[in-house]
Each structure stands twice: as C-alpha cells, then as structure tokens.
Coordinates of C-alpha atoms and ligand atoms in Angstrom, one line a residue:
X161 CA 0.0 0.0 0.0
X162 CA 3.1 2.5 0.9
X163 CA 3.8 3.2 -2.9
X164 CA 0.6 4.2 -3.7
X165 CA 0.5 7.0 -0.9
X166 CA 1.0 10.1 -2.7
X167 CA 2.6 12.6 0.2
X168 CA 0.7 15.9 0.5
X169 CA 3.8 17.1 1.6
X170 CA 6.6 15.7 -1.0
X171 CA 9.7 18.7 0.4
X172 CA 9.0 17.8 3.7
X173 CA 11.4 16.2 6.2
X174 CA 11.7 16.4 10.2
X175 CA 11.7 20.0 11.2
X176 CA 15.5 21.6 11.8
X177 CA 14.2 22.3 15.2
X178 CA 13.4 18.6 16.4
X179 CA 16.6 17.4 14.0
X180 CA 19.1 19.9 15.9
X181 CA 18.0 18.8 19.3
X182 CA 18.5 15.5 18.9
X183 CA 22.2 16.3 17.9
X184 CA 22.5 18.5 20.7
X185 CA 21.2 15.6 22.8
X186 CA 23.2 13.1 21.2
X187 CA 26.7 15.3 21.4
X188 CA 25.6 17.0 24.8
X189 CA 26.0 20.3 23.3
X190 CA 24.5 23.8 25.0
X191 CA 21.4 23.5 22.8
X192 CA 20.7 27.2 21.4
X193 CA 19.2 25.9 18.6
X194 CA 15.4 25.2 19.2
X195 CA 13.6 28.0 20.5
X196 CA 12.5 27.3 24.5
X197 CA 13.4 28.4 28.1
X198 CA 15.6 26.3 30.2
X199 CA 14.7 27.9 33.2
X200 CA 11.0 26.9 35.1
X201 CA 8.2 29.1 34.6
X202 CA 6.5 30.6 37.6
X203 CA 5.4 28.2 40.4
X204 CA 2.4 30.4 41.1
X205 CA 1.6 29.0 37.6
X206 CA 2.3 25.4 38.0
X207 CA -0.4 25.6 41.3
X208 CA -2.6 27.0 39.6
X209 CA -3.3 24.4 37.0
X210 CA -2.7 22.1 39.4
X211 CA -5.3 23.4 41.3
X212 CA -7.7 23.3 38.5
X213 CA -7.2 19.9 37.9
X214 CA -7.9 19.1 41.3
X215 CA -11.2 21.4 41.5
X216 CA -11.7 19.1 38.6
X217 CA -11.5 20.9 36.0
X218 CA -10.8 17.5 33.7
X219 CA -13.4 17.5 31.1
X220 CA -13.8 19.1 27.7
X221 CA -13.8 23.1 28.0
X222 CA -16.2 24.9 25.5
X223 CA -15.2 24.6 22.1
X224 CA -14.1 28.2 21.6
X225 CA -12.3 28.0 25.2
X226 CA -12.2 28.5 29.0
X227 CA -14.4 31.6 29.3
X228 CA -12.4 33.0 32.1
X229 CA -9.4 32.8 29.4
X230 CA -10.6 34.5 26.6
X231 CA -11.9 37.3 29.2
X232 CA -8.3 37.7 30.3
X233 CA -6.8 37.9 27.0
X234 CA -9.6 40.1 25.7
X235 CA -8.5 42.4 28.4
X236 CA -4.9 42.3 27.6
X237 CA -5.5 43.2 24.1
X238 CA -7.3 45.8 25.2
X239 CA -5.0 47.0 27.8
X240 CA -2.2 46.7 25.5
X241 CA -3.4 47.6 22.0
X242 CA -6.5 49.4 22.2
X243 CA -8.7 47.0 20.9
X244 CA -11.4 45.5 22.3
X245 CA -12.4 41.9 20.8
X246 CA -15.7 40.0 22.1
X247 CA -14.2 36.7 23.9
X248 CA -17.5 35.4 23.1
X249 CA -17.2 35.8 19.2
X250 CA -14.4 36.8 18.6
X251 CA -11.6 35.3 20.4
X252 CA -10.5 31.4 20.4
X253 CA -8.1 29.4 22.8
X254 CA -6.0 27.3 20.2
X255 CA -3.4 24.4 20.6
X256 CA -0.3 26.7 20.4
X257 CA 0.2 29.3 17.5
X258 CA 0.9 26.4 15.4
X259 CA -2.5 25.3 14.8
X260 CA -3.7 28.6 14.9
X261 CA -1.6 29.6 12.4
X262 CA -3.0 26.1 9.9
X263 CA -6.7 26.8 11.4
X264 CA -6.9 30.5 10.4
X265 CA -5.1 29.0 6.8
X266 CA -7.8 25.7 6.1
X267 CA -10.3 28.5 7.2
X268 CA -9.3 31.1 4.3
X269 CA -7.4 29.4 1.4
X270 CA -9.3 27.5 -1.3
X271 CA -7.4 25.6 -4.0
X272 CA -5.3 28.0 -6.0
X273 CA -5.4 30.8 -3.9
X274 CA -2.0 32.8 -2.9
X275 CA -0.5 33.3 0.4
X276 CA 2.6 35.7 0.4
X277 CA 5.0 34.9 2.9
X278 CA 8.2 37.1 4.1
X279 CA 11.4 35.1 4.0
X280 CA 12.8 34.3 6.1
X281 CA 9.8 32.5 8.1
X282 CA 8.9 30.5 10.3
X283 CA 9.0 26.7 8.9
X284 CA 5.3 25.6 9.3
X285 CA 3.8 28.7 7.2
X286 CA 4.5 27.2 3.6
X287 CA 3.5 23.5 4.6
X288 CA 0.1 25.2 6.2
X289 CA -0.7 26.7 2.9
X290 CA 0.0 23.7 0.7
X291 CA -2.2 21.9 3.3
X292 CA -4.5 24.4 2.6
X293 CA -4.0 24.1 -1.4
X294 CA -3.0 27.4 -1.7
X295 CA -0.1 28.8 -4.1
X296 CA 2.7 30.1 -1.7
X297 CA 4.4 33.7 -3.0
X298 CA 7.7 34.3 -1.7
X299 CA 9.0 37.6 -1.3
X300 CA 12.1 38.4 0.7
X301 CA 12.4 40.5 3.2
X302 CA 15.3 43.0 3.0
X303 CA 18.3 41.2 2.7
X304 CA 20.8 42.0 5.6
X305 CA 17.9 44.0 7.7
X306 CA 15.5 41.6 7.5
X307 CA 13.2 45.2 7.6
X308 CA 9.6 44.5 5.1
X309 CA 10.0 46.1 1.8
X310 CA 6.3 47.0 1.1
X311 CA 7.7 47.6 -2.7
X312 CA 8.0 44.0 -3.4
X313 CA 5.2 43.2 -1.2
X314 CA 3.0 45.5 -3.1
X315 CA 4.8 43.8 -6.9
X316 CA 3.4 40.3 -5.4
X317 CA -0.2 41.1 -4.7
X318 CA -2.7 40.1 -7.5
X319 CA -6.1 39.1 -8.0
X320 CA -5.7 35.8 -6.8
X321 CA -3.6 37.0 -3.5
X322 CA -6.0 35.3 -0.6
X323 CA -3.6 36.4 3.0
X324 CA 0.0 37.9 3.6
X325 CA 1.7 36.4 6.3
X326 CA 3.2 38.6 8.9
X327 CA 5.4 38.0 12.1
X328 CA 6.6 40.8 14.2
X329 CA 8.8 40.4 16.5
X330 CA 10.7 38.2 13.9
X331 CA 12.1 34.8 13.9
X332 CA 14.4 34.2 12.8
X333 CA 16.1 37.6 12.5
X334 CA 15.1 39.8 15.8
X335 CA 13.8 42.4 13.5
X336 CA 10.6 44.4 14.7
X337 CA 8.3 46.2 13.0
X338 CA 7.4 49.9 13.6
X339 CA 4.8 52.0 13.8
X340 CA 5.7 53.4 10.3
X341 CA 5.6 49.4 9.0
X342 CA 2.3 48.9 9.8
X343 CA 0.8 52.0 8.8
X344 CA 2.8 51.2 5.2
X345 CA 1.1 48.0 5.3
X346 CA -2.4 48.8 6.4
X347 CA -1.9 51.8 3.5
X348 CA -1.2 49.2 0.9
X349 CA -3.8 46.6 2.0
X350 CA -6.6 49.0 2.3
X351 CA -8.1 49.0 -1.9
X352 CA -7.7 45.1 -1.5
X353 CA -9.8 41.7 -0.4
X354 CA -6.2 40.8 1.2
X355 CA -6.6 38.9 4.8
X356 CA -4.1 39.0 7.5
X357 CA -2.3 36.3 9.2
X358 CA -0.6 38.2 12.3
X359 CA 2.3 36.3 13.6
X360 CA 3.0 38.1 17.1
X361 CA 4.2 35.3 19.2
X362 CA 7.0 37.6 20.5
X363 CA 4.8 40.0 21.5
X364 CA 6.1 40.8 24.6
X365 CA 9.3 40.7 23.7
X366 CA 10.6 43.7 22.7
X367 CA 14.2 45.7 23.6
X368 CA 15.5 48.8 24.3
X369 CA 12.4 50.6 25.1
X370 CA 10.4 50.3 22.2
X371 CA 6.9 48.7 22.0
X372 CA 5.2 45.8 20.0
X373 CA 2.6 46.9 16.9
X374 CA -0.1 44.6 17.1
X375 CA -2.1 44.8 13.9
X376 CA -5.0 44.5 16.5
X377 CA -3.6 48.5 16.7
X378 CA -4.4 49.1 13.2
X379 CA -8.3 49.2 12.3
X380 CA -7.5 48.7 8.7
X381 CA -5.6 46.0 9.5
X382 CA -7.5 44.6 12.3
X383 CA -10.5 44.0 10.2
X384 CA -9.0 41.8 8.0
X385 CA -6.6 40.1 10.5
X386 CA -6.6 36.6 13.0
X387 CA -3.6 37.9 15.4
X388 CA -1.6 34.6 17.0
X389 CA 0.1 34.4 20.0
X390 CA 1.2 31.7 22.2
X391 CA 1.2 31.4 26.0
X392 CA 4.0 29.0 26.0
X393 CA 6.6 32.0 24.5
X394 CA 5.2 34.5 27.2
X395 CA 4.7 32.1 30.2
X396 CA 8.0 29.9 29.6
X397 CA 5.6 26.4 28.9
X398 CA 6.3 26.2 25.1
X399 CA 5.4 21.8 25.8
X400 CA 2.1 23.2 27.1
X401 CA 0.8 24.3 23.6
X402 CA -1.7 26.8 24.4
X403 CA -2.4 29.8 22.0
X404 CA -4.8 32.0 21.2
X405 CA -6.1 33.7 18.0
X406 CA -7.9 36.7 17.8
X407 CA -10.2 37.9 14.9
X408 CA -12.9 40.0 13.9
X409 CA -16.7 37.9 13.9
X410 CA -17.1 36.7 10.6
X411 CA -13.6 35.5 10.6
X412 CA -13.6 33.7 13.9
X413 CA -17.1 31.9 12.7
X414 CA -15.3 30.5 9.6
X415 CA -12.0 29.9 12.3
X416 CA -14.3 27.8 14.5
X417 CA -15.4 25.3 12.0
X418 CA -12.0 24.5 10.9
X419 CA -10.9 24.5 14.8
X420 CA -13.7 22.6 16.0
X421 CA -12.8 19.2 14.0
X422 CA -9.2 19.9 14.0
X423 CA -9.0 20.2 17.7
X424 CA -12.2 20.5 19.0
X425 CA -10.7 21.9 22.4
X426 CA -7.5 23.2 24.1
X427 CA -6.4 21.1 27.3
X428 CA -8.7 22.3 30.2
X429 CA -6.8 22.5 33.2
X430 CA -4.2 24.6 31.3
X431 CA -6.8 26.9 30.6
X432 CA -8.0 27.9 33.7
X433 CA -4.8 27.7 35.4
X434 CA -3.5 30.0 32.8
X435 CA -6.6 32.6 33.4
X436 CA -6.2 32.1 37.4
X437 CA -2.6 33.1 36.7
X438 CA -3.0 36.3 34.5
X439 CA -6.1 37.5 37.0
X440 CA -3.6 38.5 39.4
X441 CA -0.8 40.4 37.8
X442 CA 0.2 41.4 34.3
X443 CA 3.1 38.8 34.4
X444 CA 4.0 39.6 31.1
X445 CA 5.4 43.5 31.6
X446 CA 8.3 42.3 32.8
X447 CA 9.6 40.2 29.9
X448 CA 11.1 42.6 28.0
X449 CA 13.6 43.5 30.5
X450 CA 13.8 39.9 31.5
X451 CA 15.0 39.1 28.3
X452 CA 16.7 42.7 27.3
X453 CA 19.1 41.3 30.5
X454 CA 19.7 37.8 28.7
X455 CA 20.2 39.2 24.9
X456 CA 22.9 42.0 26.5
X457 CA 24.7 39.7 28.4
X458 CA 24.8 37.3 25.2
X459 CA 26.0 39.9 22.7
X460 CA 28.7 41.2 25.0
X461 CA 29.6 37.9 25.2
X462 CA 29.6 37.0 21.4
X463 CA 31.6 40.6 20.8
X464 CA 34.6 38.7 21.8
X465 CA 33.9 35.7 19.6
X466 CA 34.7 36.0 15.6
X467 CA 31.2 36.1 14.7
X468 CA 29.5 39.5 13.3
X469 CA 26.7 40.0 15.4
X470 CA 23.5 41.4 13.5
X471 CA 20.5 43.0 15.4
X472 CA 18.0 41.8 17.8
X473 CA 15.1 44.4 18.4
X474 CA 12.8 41.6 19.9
X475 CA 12.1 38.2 20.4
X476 CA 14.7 35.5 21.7
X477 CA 17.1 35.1 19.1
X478 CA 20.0 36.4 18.2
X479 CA 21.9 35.9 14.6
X480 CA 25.1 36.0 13.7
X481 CA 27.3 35.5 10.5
X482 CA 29.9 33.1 10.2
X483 CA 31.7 34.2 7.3
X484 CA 34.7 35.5 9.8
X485 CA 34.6 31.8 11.0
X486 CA 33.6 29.0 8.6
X487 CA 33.5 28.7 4.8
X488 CA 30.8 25.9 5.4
X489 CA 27.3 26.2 4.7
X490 CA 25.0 27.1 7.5
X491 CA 23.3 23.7 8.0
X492 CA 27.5 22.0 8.0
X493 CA 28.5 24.6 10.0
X494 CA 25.5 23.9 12.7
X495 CA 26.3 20.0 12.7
X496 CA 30.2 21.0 13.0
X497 CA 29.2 23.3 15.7
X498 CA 27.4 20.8 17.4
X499 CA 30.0 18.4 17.3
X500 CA 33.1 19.5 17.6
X501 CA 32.6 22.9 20.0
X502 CA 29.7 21.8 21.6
X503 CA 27.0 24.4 21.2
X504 CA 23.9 24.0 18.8
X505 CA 22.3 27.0 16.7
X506 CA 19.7 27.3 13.6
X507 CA 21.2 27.5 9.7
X508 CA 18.8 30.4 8.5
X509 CA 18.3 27.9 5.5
X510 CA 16.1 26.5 7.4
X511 CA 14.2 29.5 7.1
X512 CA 13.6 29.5 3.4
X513 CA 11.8 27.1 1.0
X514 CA 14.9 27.0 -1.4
X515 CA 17.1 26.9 1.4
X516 CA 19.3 30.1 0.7
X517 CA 22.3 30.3 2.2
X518 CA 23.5 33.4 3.4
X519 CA 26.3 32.5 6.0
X520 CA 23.8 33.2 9.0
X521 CA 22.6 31.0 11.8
X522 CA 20.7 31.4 14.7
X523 CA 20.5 31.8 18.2
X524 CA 18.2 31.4 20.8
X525 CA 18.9 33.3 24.0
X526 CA 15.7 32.2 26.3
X527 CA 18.7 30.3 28.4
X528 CA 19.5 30.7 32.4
X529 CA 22.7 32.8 32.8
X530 CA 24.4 29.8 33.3
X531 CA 23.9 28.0 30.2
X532 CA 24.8 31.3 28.2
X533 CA 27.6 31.8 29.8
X534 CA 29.2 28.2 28.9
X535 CA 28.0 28.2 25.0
X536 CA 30.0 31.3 25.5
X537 CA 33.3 30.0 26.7
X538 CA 33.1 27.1 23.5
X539 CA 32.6 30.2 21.1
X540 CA 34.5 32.4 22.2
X541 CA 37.4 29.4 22.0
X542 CA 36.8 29.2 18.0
Ligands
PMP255 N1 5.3 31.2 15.2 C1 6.6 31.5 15.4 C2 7.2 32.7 14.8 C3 7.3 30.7 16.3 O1 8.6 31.0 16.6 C4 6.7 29.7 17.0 C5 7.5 28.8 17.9 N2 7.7 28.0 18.2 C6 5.3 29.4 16.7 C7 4.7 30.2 15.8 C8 4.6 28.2 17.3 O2 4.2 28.5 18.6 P1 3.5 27.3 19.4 O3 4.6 26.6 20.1 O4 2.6 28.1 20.4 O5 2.7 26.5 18.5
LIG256 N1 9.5 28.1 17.4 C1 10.7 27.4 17.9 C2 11.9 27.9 17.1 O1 11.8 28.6 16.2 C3 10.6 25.9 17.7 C4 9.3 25.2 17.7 C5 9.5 23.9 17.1 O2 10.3 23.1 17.5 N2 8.6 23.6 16.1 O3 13.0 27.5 17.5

C-alpha cells in the first residue's frame, strides 16, 4: 500500500528544530538551537493548573475555550493595544500558534489561492498553505535588515492574493516592525480583499524601550486580520501548547469550523490555570527586561567571539554570520558546531523554502545565565 501513498507534503522532512535537538542531545551540546526556556516558569503558575485539575477541571472546556481565558486575554488586548475583541465571538483558545496559524489557513485558502509569505519565516507557514492548497508567494524580506519592503510586497499582490503572512517580533532575525511598518502595510492593503495572518508570538518581547505593533492596533488591518500568540513563549511552557487567535466575527465563525474538527478543544486545566494566573498580575510586563538582561549579556559575550553579530530588536534570538569563522554552509557549519565545539544553533536555510544560504545562523537566547555563559566559553574558544 506505501507506494501508492502520494505525500501531501513531497519537500517535507523532520523540522530543523526537532533534528538539531536530537544532535545536541546526542553530542551533549549547550542546545541554542530550538527556541525554548531552560529555566521553570512561575510556580504560582504550575499551582494553579494544578489546582484546576484538582477542583476538577478535567473534562472538555467549550469549544471556543475557558471563558475566564478568553476574558483575560480580551482584556490584555485591550489593555495593550487598544482594541477590544468580544471573547464570546471573537476570540479562540487554540493548541499553540501552530495550529492557529494552519486553522486560520484551512479557514481562508481554497485551492489555488495565494498566500505571500516574508522570508525568512517560520518553517510551518508554507507547509500550512500547501495543506490548505494554496499557491505560496515568496517575497524576501530586506536582505541584511531583514526590515519588510512594502515595494515587493505591493509587486506580489494580484487578484488571486488570498492572506499575507506577517510576524513581528521576527524569527528568525530579531527584527521588529514599527509604527511606520504597519501603517505602510495597512496603507497598501486597504483597496484590496487581502486577509491577514498576524504572527505576534514575540509580543512581549521587545528591547530597548520600544513597543510591539499589534495589527489589533491598526483598524485597517485589524479588520481583515486573525492575530496569533502563544502562552507558552510568554509564560515559559512552550510543551504546554496553548495559543490564542484573535479575529474580527465573521472570521472567527469560519475559524471555528476548521478549529472545531481539527482540535475540537484546548487542554482544560491549562486553561483555567492560565486565566487564574493572568487575574492577578500582568506577568508579562516584565519580559522585555527579562529578556533585554539575557540578549545583553549574550552579545557582549559573542563581541569577543569572531562572529558578526547582527541585530536583535525583539524576540529570543539572536543571529550571527559566520563568514569571519567558517566557509561551510549554514546547515555543515551547525552539525560541525554541534559536534566539535559543543553548542547548537539554527542555519537560517532553514528558514527558506529553497534553502538560501547566506552565511547566518541562529541563536536562541531564552537560556539561564548559566547556560549562556558556557556556550560562551566554547565560542568564544573558536
Ligand atoms: N510562530 C513563530 C514565529 C514561532 O517562533 C513559533 C514557535 N515556536 C510558533 C509560531 C509556534 O508556537 P506554538 O509553540 O505556540 O505552536
Ligand atoms: N519556534 C521554535 C523555534 O523557532 C521551535 C518550535 C518547534 O520546534 N517547532 O525554534
């Protein structure tokens, strides 16, 4: 029977997260590679859920989600971006970003239909499109800033252009989007039927005093827009794969029916521990200094290592080139990396459905003091 399965997916392997972790596990290597804390999250946290499970909360939640969750991150939004979104209609609890991110694309996409994505991007956007039978547009971002370039973005549209796909704060590159950005992009998607796929994961992570741009900020852009985010990024419990998306009525409708036979429902217990938790204190204004600490002490670190260091506005990743260092290609130079110095980071290849190579990898900085510090020491010995 296996030769007559014809793969939806033909160019599709193990992600480079899961593969680079198992080499760092393998090798014992500092693992900066896939993107996730190694320090605990908040205990507070942990007793929360616990104590939901114990108040038995145990059994399927309502299909859109805990109400007492989407009333907490209705109020967030609202705090943080202006925008008030109905957690009755408007607001889901999702199994992480990822399936989000494929929900809001099986909800929108029919056969045929373009999605433009920005490389570099994150690696499950183009197989959630094909999933969803749509034609994936690539357009790059600026090469070296990684910064939109709303020129080429504008040259890709056509009549057939069904979502753009947008993530600020960036991974891979750090970069953040501005003010000036979004009003750019809101300008050029306002004569079009274009919908939005808002990426914001990284939300709350954002350096050196400047803020986050949620298109939730934008009317012209909220309107047509389902805004991701992920609790595991802002809480530390990436293996807990809760999300959220939020979106305008009519879109969450269509979001729902995808959702509801994809998933159904979001882990219960999670959920209310997670709204117990945020009902007390706005855990999340402290991140950026939390991890404004972490990316400092990791630059000043790398400044005395032979890599260039590039920026990082936002997010938990840092790049670097390795042109100084290695005349490998990014994906060799990660395995040699791995191997023979003992620290694991990202090829930005990875990153890129023809797997362009432009001397860059990644790395992620969401690491106790401790850990950066040693990954340190091995680079710094190159
Ligand atoms: N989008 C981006 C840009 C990410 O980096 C990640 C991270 N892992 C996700 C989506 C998926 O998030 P989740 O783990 O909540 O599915
Ligand atoms: N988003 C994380 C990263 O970019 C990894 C998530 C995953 O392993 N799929 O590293």
């Amino acid at each position: 029977m296996s030769e007559l399965l014809k793969s939806r997916l033909p160019n599709v392997g193990t992600t480079i997260f899961t593969v680079m972790s198992a080499l760092a596990n393998e090798h014992q290597a500092v693992n900066l590679g896939q993107g996730f804390p190694d320090f605990p999250c908040d205990t507070a946290l942990l007793n929360a859920v616990s104590d939901a499970m114990h108040a038995g909360h145990n059994q399927y939640p309502p299909m859109g989600g805990v109400a007492a969750l989407r009333d907490a991150v209705a109020r967030k939004v609202q705090a943080l971006y202006g925008r008030r979104y109905d957690p009755v209609s408007e607001i889901t609890i999702t199994a992480g970003a990822t399936q989000a991110i494929l929900s809001a694309l099986l909800a929108l996409v029919h056969p045929g239909d373009e999605v433009i994505v920005l490389e570099p991007c994150y690696d499950s956007y183009v197989p959630g499109i094909e999933l969803a039978s749509g034609k994936v547009v690539r357009v790059p971002l600026t090469p070296g800033s990684f910064r939109p370039d709303f020129s080429r973005i504008a040259a890709a549209l056509s009549h057939r252009t069904r979502a753009l796909m947008i993530n600020s704060p960036h991974n891979p590159s750090g970069t953040v989007w501005s003010d000036a950005d979004m009003l750019a992009l809101q300008a050029l998607l306002a004569p079009t039927n274009v919908y939005l796929i808002s990426d914001e994961v990284y939300e709350h992570m954002v350096f050196d005093g400047h803020r986050h741009c949620s298109a939730a900020n934008y009317p012209g852009l909220a309107e047509r827009a389902f805004i991701v985010s992920s609790f595991g990024k802002t809480y530390h419990v990436t293996g807990w794969k809760v999300g959220y998306v939020v979106a305008p009525t009519a879109l969450t409708k269509e979001f729902r029916k995808v959702h509801q036979f994809n998933v159904f429902t979001v882990n219960t217990p999670m959920q209310y521990g997670l709204a117990a938790y945020m009902e007390h204190a706005d855990h999340y204004l402290g991140l950026p200094t939390f991890y404004q600490r972490k990316r400092d002490l990791f630059r000043a670190g790398l400044a005395q290592t032979k890599f260039t260091l590039l920026p990082s506005e936002g997010s938990f990743f840092q790049c670097v080139q390795i042109g100084n260092v290695s005349a490998l290609s990014e994906a060799d130079f990660c395995r040699w990396l791995t191997i023979e110095i003992g620290v694991t980071a990202i090829p930005l290849s990875a990153f890129y459905v023809d797997g362009f190579d432009q001397g860059i990898v990644r790395f992620c900085f969401a690491k106790e003091e401790g850990t950066l510090n040693r990954a340190l020491q091995r680079l710094q010995q190159i």
